[in-house]
C-alpha cells in the first residue's frame, strides 16, 4: 500500500503516533527532536516513510533502538538529516518480518557497538553514513549486525548497495563470523582515510 497519509511531525509524540498508527504515513520532520524510543508499526502491515528533512532525532533511552519496526510493517528512511543514539541500544532495529530501507541520512550511536540491527526481516541500505562505537579491541565489528541464528536461517538479512561506514567494512567483517559480507552482488567497497578513521564506501562495481 503506497497510499500514504502525508503529514509533518515537530515532536516525538507526533512522530511516534503517526508511525505507530498502523495506517501508513509519510512523515516529514520539521525540527530537531529529542526523546525516547519510537516503536513504529507495532503488529501492523503498514508501509511508511520517514523524511528526516535535514533535522536530527536524538534518542536518549536504552531499549529497542531509536526506531523499532515490528510486525510485518515496513519503513523507508530518507535523508538528509540524522538519527543519533546516546544510550546502549542500536539506532535502527528490525524485529518483524518487514523491510526497512535506508536511502540516506547519518546514523550515529555514541555508546553502542551496533548501529543497524536486524533481528528478523530485511534491512536494505542504499545510502547514508553509519558510525558505531568500537568493541573492546578498538575495532568496529558490529556496525551492521543480525541475530546470528536468524541470519544463518535466512530470516534476517542486511543488503547494502550504498553508503559510507566508519571503521567498518560491510563486505568483510566479523558480524556473523569471519568474512561476513552484507554487500549485494554487483557492488564493491572503496576506502579512504580521514584523520584516524577509515571510511568504507559502497559503490557499483566498475566505478
PDB file of C-alpha atoms in Angstrom:
ATOM      1  CA  UNK A   1       0.000   0.000   0.000  1.00  0.00           C
ATOM      2  CA  UNK A   2       1.616   3.268  -1.105  1.00  0.00           C
ATOM      3  CA  UNK A   3      -1.386   5.490  -0.382  1.00  0.00           C
ATOM      4  CA  UNK A   4       0.332   7.368   2.422  1.00  0.00           C
ATOM      5  CA  UNK A   5      -1.100   9.943   4.732  1.00  0.00           C
ATOM      6  CA  UNK A   6       1.344  12.817   4.133  1.00  0.00           C
ATOM      7  CA  UNK A   7       1.997  14.871   7.233  1.00  0.00           C
ATOM      8  CA  UNK A   8       4.620  16.575   9.392  1.00  0.00           C
ATOM      9  CA  UNK A   9       5.977  15.962  12.880  1.00  0.00           C
ATOM     10  CA  UNK A  10       7.578  18.507  15.204  1.00  0.00           C
ATOM     11  CA  UNK A  11       7.553  16.479  18.451  1.00  0.00           C
ATOM     12  CA  UNK A  12       8.421  12.919  19.432  1.00  0.00           C
ATOM     13  CA  UNK A  13       4.824  12.315  20.447  1.00  0.00           C
ATOM     14  CA  UNK A  14       3.604  13.232  16.967  1.00  0.00           C
ATOM     15  CA  UNK A  15       6.281  11.136  15.286  1.00  0.00           C
ATOM     16  CA  UNK A  16       5.525   8.117  17.439  1.00  0.00           C
ATOM     17  CA  UNK A  17       1.774   8.424  16.956  1.00  0.00           C
ATOM     18  CA  UNK A  18       1.980   8.787  13.194  1.00  0.00           C
ATOM     19  CA  UNK A  19       4.450   5.966  12.611  1.00  0.00           C
ATOM     20  CA  UNK A  20       2.785   3.597  15.083  1.00  0.00           C
ATOM     21  CA  UNK A  21      -0.765   4.104  13.839  1.00  0.00           C
ATOM     22  CA  UNK A  22      -0.703   1.109  11.510  1.00  0.00           C
ATOM     23  CA  UNK A  23      -2.412   3.134   8.786  1.00  0.00           C
ATOM     24  CA  UNK A  24       0.742   4.060   6.879  1.00  0.00           C
ATOM     25  CA  UNK A  25       2.105   7.593   6.697  1.00  0.00           C
ATOM     26  CA  UNK A  26       4.745   9.727   5.050  1.00  0.00           C
ATOM     27  CA  UNK A  27       6.102  11.843   7.881  1.00  0.00           C
ATOM     28  CA  UNK A  28       8.491  14.761   7.450  1.00  0.00           C
ATOM     29  CA  UNK A  29      10.361  16.221  10.436  1.00  0.00           C
ATOM     30  CA  UNK A  30      10.039  19.973  10.850  1.00  0.00           C
ATOM     31  CA  UNK A  31      12.615  20.446  13.638  1.00  0.00           C
ATOM     32  CA  UNK A  32      15.095  18.543  15.793  1.00  0.00           C
ATOM     33  CA  UNK A  33      13.561  16.029  18.198  1.00  0.00           C
ATOM     34  CA  UNK A  34      14.965  14.511  21.399  1.00  0.00           C
ATOM     35  CA  UNK A  35      13.242  11.746  23.309  1.00  0.00           C
ATOM     36  CA  UNK A  36      12.751   8.058  23.891  1.00  0.00           C
ATOM     37  CA  UNK A  37      12.177   5.067  21.654  1.00  0.00           C
ATOM     38  CA  UNK A  38       9.950   5.312  18.602  1.00  0.00           C
ATOM     39  CA  UNK A  39       8.104   1.982  18.317  1.00  0.00           C
ATOM     40  CA  UNK A  40       6.878   2.104  14.762  1.00  0.00           C
ATOM     41  CA  UNK A  41       4.470  -0.266  13.051  1.00  0.00           C
ATOM     42  CA  UNK A  42       3.713  -2.474  16.034  1.00  0.00           C
ATOM     43  CA  UNK A  43       1.858  -5.613  14.919  1.00  0.00           C
ATOM     44  CA  UNK A  44       0.756  -3.928  11.699  1.00  0.00           C
ATOM     45  CA  UNK A  45       1.370  -4.318   7.986  1.00  0.00           C
ATOM     46  CA  UNK A  46       1.622  -0.611   7.229  1.00  0.00           C
ATOM     47  CA  UNK A  47       4.238   0.789   4.865  1.00  0.00           C
ATOM     48  CA  UNK A  48       5.504   4.223   5.891  1.00  0.00           C
ATOM     49  CA  UNK A  49       8.144   6.795   5.019  1.00  0.00           C
ATOM     50  CA  UNK A  50      10.205   8.978   7.371  1.00  0.00           C
ATOM     51  CA  UNK A  51      11.808  12.053   5.792  1.00  0.00           C
ATOM     52  CA  UNK A  52      14.449  13.439   8.155  1.00  0.00           C
ATOM     53  CA  UNK A  53      14.377  16.687   6.156  1.00  0.00           C
ATOM     54  CA  UNK A  54      17.742  17.925   7.434  1.00  0.00           C
ATOM     55  CA  UNK A  55      16.834  17.562  11.118  1.00  0.00           C
ATOM     56  CA  UNK A  56      18.115  15.284  13.888  1.00  0.00           C
ATOM     57  CA  UNK A  57      16.208  12.799  16.015  1.00  0.00           C
ATOM     58  CA  UNK A  58      18.206  12.031  19.178  1.00  0.00           C
ATOM     59  CA  UNK A  59      17.249   9.009  21.274  1.00  0.00           C
ATOM     60  CA  UNK A  60      18.305   9.053  24.926  1.00  0.00           C
ATOM     61  CA  UNK A  61      16.817   5.875  26.352  1.00  0.00           C
ATOM     62  CA  UNK A  62      18.077   2.297  26.183  1.00  0.00           C
ATOM     63  CA  UNK A  63      15.715  -0.373  24.896  1.00  0.00           C
ATOM     64  CA  UNK A  64      14.904  -1.473  21.380  1.00  0.00           C
ATOM     65  CA  UNK A  65      16.501   1.146  19.194  1.00  0.00           C
ATOM     66  CA  UNK A  66      15.824   4.763  18.380  1.00  0.00           C
ATOM     67  CA  UNK A  67      13.472   3.430  15.705  1.00  0.00           C
ATOM     68  CA  UNK A  68      11.964  -0.025  16.175  1.00  0.00           C
ATOM     69  CA  UNK A  69       9.940  -1.748  13.462  1.00  0.00           C
ATOM     70  CA  UNK A  70       7.665  -4.630  14.482  1.00  0.00           C
ATOM     71  CA  UNK A  71       5.112  -6.943  12.914  1.00  0.00           C
ATOM     72  CA  UNK A  72       5.112  -7.017   9.125  1.00  0.00           C
ATOM     73  CA  UNK A  73       5.446  -3.244   8.879  1.00  0.00           C
ATOM     74  CA  UNK A  74       7.966  -1.650   6.523  1.00  0.00           C
ATOM     75  CA  UNK A  75       9.694   1.702   6.782  1.00  0.00           C
ATOM     76  CA  UNK A  76      11.665   3.841   4.331  1.00  0.00           C
ATOM     77  CA  UNK A  77      14.047   6.445   5.781  1.00  0.00           C
ATOM     78  CA  UNK A  78      15.259   9.361   3.668  1.00  0.00           C
ATOM     79  CA  UNK A  79      17.947  11.954   4.362  1.00  0.00           C
ATOM     80  CA  UNK A  80      19.459  14.385   4.702  1.00  0.00           C
ATOM     81  CA  UNK A  81      19.284  14.509   8.470  1.00  0.00           C
ATOM     82  CA  UNK A  82      20.408  12.309  11.330  1.00  0.00           C
ATOM     83  CA  UNK A  83      19.334   9.762  13.912  1.00  0.00           C
ATOM     84  CA  UNK A  84      21.622   9.775  16.947  1.00  0.00           C
ATOM     85  CA  UNK A  85      21.566   7.282  19.796  1.00  0.00           C
ATOM     86  CA  UNK A  86      23.060   8.326  23.132  1.00  0.00           C
ATOM     87  CA  UNK A  87      22.349   5.156  25.111  1.00  0.00           C
ATOM     88  CA  UNK A  88      23.052   1.424  24.942  1.00  0.00           C
ATOM     89  CA  UNK A  89      20.914   0.255  22.034  1.00  0.00           C
ATOM     90  CA  UNK A  90      21.219   0.142  18.236  1.00  0.00           C
ATOM     91  CA  UNK A  91      19.862   3.056  16.234  1.00  0.00           C
ATOM     92  CA  UNK A  92      17.619   1.115  13.857  1.00  0.00           C
ATOM     93  CA  UNK A  93      16.128  -2.246  14.923  1.00  0.00           C
ATOM     94  CA  UNK A  94      14.005  -4.522  12.740  1.00  0.00           C
ATOM     95  CA  UNK A  95      12.258  -7.100  14.925  1.00  0.00           C
ATOM     96  CA  UNK A  96       9.499  -8.076  12.473  1.00  0.00           C
ATOM     97  CA  UNK A  97       9.165  -9.653   9.052  1.00  0.00           C
ATOM     98  CA  UNK A  98       9.000  -6.407   7.085  1.00  0.00           C
ATOM     99  CA  UNK A  99      11.681  -4.343   5.373  1.00  0.00           C
ATOM    100  CA  UNK A 100      13.498  -1.208   6.499  1.00  0.00           C
ATOM    101  CA  UNK A 101      15.034   0.723   3.604  1.00  0.00           C
ATOM    102  CA  UNK A 102      17.607   3.401   4.418  1.00  0.00           C
ATOM    103  CA  UNK A 103      18.203   5.752   1.491  1.00  0.00           C
ATOM    104  CA  UNK A 104      20.160   8.442   3.265  1.00  0.00           C
ATOM    105  CA  UNK A 105      20.881  10.256   6.498  1.00  0.00           C
ATOM    106  CA  UNK A 106      23.535   9.974   9.189  1.00  0.00           C
ATOM    107  CA  UNK A 107      23.184   7.286  11.848  1.00  0.00           C
ATOM    108  CA  UNK A 108      25.411   7.613  14.908  1.00  0.00           C
ATOM    109  CA  UNK A 109      25.491   5.636  18.156  1.00  0.00           C
ATOM    110  CA  UNK A 110      27.602   7.267  20.871  1.00  0.00           C
ATOM    111  CA  UNK A 111      27.946   4.312  23.231  1.00  0.00           C
ATOM    112  CA  UNK A 112      26.838   1.127  21.431  1.00  0.00           C
ATOM    113  CA  UNK A 113      28.737  -1.178  19.070  1.00  0.00           C
ATOM    114  CA  UNK A 114      25.725  -1.687  16.763  1.00  0.00           C
ATOM    115  CA  UNK A 115      24.292   0.994  14.507  1.00  0.00           C
ATOM    116  CA  UNK A 116      21.833  -1.103  12.481  1.00  0.00           C
ATOM    117  CA  UNK A 117      20.392  -4.367  13.869  1.00  0.00           C
ATOM    118  CA  UNK A 118      18.240  -6.908  12.063  1.00  0.00           C
ATOM    119  CA  UNK A 119      16.600  -9.414  14.392  1.00  0.00           C
ATOM    120  CA  UNK A 120      14.198 -10.577  11.666  1.00  0.00           C
ATOM    121  CA  UNK A 121      13.104  -9.391   8.243  1.00  0.00           C
ATOM    122  CA  UNK A 122      15.283  -7.359   5.897  1.00  0.00           C
ATOM    123  CA  UNK A 123      17.228  -4.113   6.083  1.00  0.00           C
ATOM    124  CA  UNK A 124      18.278  -2.554   2.771  1.00  0.00           C
ATOM    125  CA  UNK A 125      20.853   0.246   2.777  1.00  0.00           C
ATOM    126  CA  UNK A 126      21.165   2.289  -0.418  1.00  0.00           C
ATOM    127  CA  UNK A 127      22.872   5.314   1.120  1.00  0.00           C
ATOM    128  CA  UNK A 128      23.704   7.156   4.326  1.00  0.00           C
ATOM    129  CA  UNK A 129      26.565   7.476   6.791  1.00  0.00           C
ATOM    130  CA  UNK A 130      26.953   4.983   9.645  1.00  0.00           C
ATOM    131  CA  UNK A 131      29.027   5.256  12.810  1.00  0.00           C
ATOM    132  CA  UNK A 132      29.195   2.963  15.837  1.00  0.00           C
ATOM    133  CA  UNK A 133      31.475   2.509  18.814  1.00  0.00           C
ATOM    134  CA  UNK A 134      34.345   0.012  18.593  1.00  0.00           C
ATOM    135  CA  UNK A 135      34.442  -3.226  20.543  1.00  0.00           C
ATOM    136  CA  UNK A 136      36.906  -3.725  23.392  1.00  0.00           C
ATOM    137  CA  UNK A 137      39.672  -4.477  20.883  1.00  0.00           C
ATOM    138  CA  UNK A 138      39.239  -0.993  19.412  1.00  0.00           C
ATOM    139  CA  UNK A 139      37.712  -2.257  16.143  1.00  0.00           C
ATOM    140  CA  UNK A 140      34.157  -1.754  14.850  1.00  0.00           C
ATOM    141  CA  UNK A 141      32.877  -5.284  14.230  1.00  0.00           C
ATOM    142  CA  UNK A 142      29.115  -4.810  14.533  1.00  0.00           C
ATOM    143  CA  UNK A 143      28.085  -1.512  12.922  1.00  0.00           C
ATOM    144  CA  UNK A 144      25.720  -3.709  10.920  1.00  0.00           C
ATOM    145  CA  UNK A 145      24.559  -6.839  12.705  1.00  0.00           C
ATOM    146  CA  UNK A 146      21.912  -9.575  12.596  1.00  0.00           C
ATOM    147  CA  UNK A 147      20.639 -12.046  15.152  1.00  0.00           C
ATOM    148  CA  UNK A 148      23.054 -14.897  14.449  1.00  0.00           C
ATOM    149  CA  UNK A 149      20.564 -17.777  14.361  1.00  0.00           C
ATOM    150  CA  UNK A 150      18.151 -15.918  12.079  1.00  0.00           C
ATOM    151  CA  UNK A 151      20.964 -14.814   9.777  1.00  0.00           C
ATOM    152  CA  UNK A 152      22.042 -18.425   9.432  1.00  0.00           C
ATOM    153  CA  UNK A 153      18.430 -19.463   8.770  1.00  0.00           C
ATOM    154  CA  UNK A 154      17.979 -16.737   6.171  1.00  0.00           C
ATOM    155  CA  UNK A 155      15.217 -14.945   8.091  1.00  0.00           C
ATOM    156  CA  UNK A 156      17.329 -11.893   8.970  1.00  0.00           C
ATOM    157  CA  UNK A 157      19.102 -10.101   6.112  1.00  0.00           C
ATOM    158  CA  UNK A 158      21.055  -6.906   5.577  1.00  0.00           C
ATOM    159  CA  UNK A 159      21.629  -5.898   1.942  1.00  0.00           C
ATOM    160  CA  UNK A 160      23.938  -2.977   1.184  1.00  0.00           C
ATOM    161  CA  UNK A 161      24.143  -1.164  -2.173  1.00  0.00           C
ATOM    162  CA  UNK A 162      25.438   2.200  -0.974  1.00  0.00           C
ATOM    163  CA  UNK A 163      26.514   4.272   1.999  1.00  0.00           C
ATOM    164  CA  UNK A 164      29.603   5.243   3.986  1.00  0.00           C
ATOM    165  CA  UNK A 165      30.703   3.228   7.001  1.00  0.00           C
ATOM    166  CA  UNK A 166      33.230   4.497   9.528  1.00  0.00           C
ATOM    167  CA  UNK A 167      35.839   1.916  10.526  1.00  0.00           C
ATOM    168  CA  UNK A 168      33.615  -0.943   9.368  1.00  0.00           C
ATOM    169  CA  UNK A 169      33.876  -2.805   6.087  1.00  0.00           C
ATOM    170  CA  UNK A 170      30.388  -4.056   5.185  1.00  0.00           C
ATOM    171  CA  UNK A 171      31.923  -6.541   2.737  1.00  0.00           C
ATOM    172  CA  UNK A 172      34.418  -8.102   5.173  1.00  0.00           C
ATOM    173  CA  UNK A 173      33.653  -8.081   8.877  1.00  0.00           C
ATOM    174  CA  UNK A 174      33.034 -10.319  11.894  1.00  0.00           C
ATOM    175  CA  UNK A 175      29.355  -9.535  12.495  1.00  0.00           C
ATOM    176  CA  UNK A 176      28.180 -13.043  11.564  1.00  0.00           C
ATOM    177  CA  UNK A 177      31.595 -14.693  11.582  1.00  0.00           C
ATOM    178  CA  UNK A 178      34.858 -14.170   9.758  1.00  0.00           C
ATOM    179  CA  UNK A 179      34.424 -12.654   6.305  1.00  0.00           C
ATOM    180  CA  UNK A 180      30.785 -11.601   6.664  1.00  0.00           C
ATOM    181  CA  UNK A 181      29.667  -9.779   3.521  1.00  0.00           C
ATOM    182  CA  UNK A 182      26.492  -7.665   3.536  1.00  0.00           C
ATOM    183  CA  UNK A 183      27.229  -6.041   0.166  1.00  0.00           C
ATOM    184  CA  UNK A 184      24.983  -7.060  -2.726  1.00  0.00           C
ATOM    185  CA  UNK A 185      26.280  -8.659  -5.910  1.00  0.00           C
ATOM    186  CA  UNK A 186      27.341  -6.055  -8.449  1.00  0.00           C
ATOM    187  CA  UNK A 187      28.707  -3.682  -5.806  1.00  0.00           C
ATOM    188  CA  UNK A 188      32.111  -3.209  -4.260  1.00  0.00           C
ATOM    189  CA  UNK A 189      33.792  -1.280  -1.453  1.00  0.00           C
ATOM    190  CA  UNK A 190      36.358   1.504  -1.689  1.00  0.00           C
ATOM    191  CA  UNK A 191      38.147   3.034   1.290  1.00  0.00           C
ATOM    192  CA  UNK A 192      39.842   6.256   2.283  1.00  0.00           C
ATOM    193  CA  UNK A 193      41.269   7.677   5.483  1.00  0.00           C
ATOM    194  CA  UNK A 194      40.120  10.791   7.295  1.00  0.00           C
ATOM    195  CA  UNK A 195      42.233  11.529  10.344  1.00  0.00           C
ATOM    196  CA  UNK A 196      42.178   8.380  12.466  1.00  0.00           C
ATOM    197  CA  UNK A 197      39.129   6.972  10.671  1.00  0.00           C
ATOM    198  CA  UNK A 198      38.916   4.611   7.727  1.00  0.00           C
ATOM    199  CA  UNK A 199      35.754   5.246   5.725  1.00  0.00           C
ATOM    200  CA  UNK A 200      34.398   2.425   3.572  1.00  0.00           C
ATOM    201  CA  UNK A 201      32.083   3.414   0.706  1.00  0.00           C
ATOM    202  CA  UNK A 202      29.853   1.027  -1.227  1.00  0.00           C
ATOM    203  CA  UNK A 203      29.666   1.748  -4.977  1.00  0.00           C
ATOM    204  CA  UNK A 204      28.619  -0.137  -8.107  1.00  0.00           C
ATOM    205  CA  UNK A 205      31.362  -2.481  -9.266  1.00  0.00           C
ATOM    206  CA  UNK A 206      33.448  -0.969 -12.051  1.00  0.00           C
ATOM    207  CA  UNK A 207      33.157   2.641 -10.888  1.00  0.00           C
TER     208      UNK A 207
END
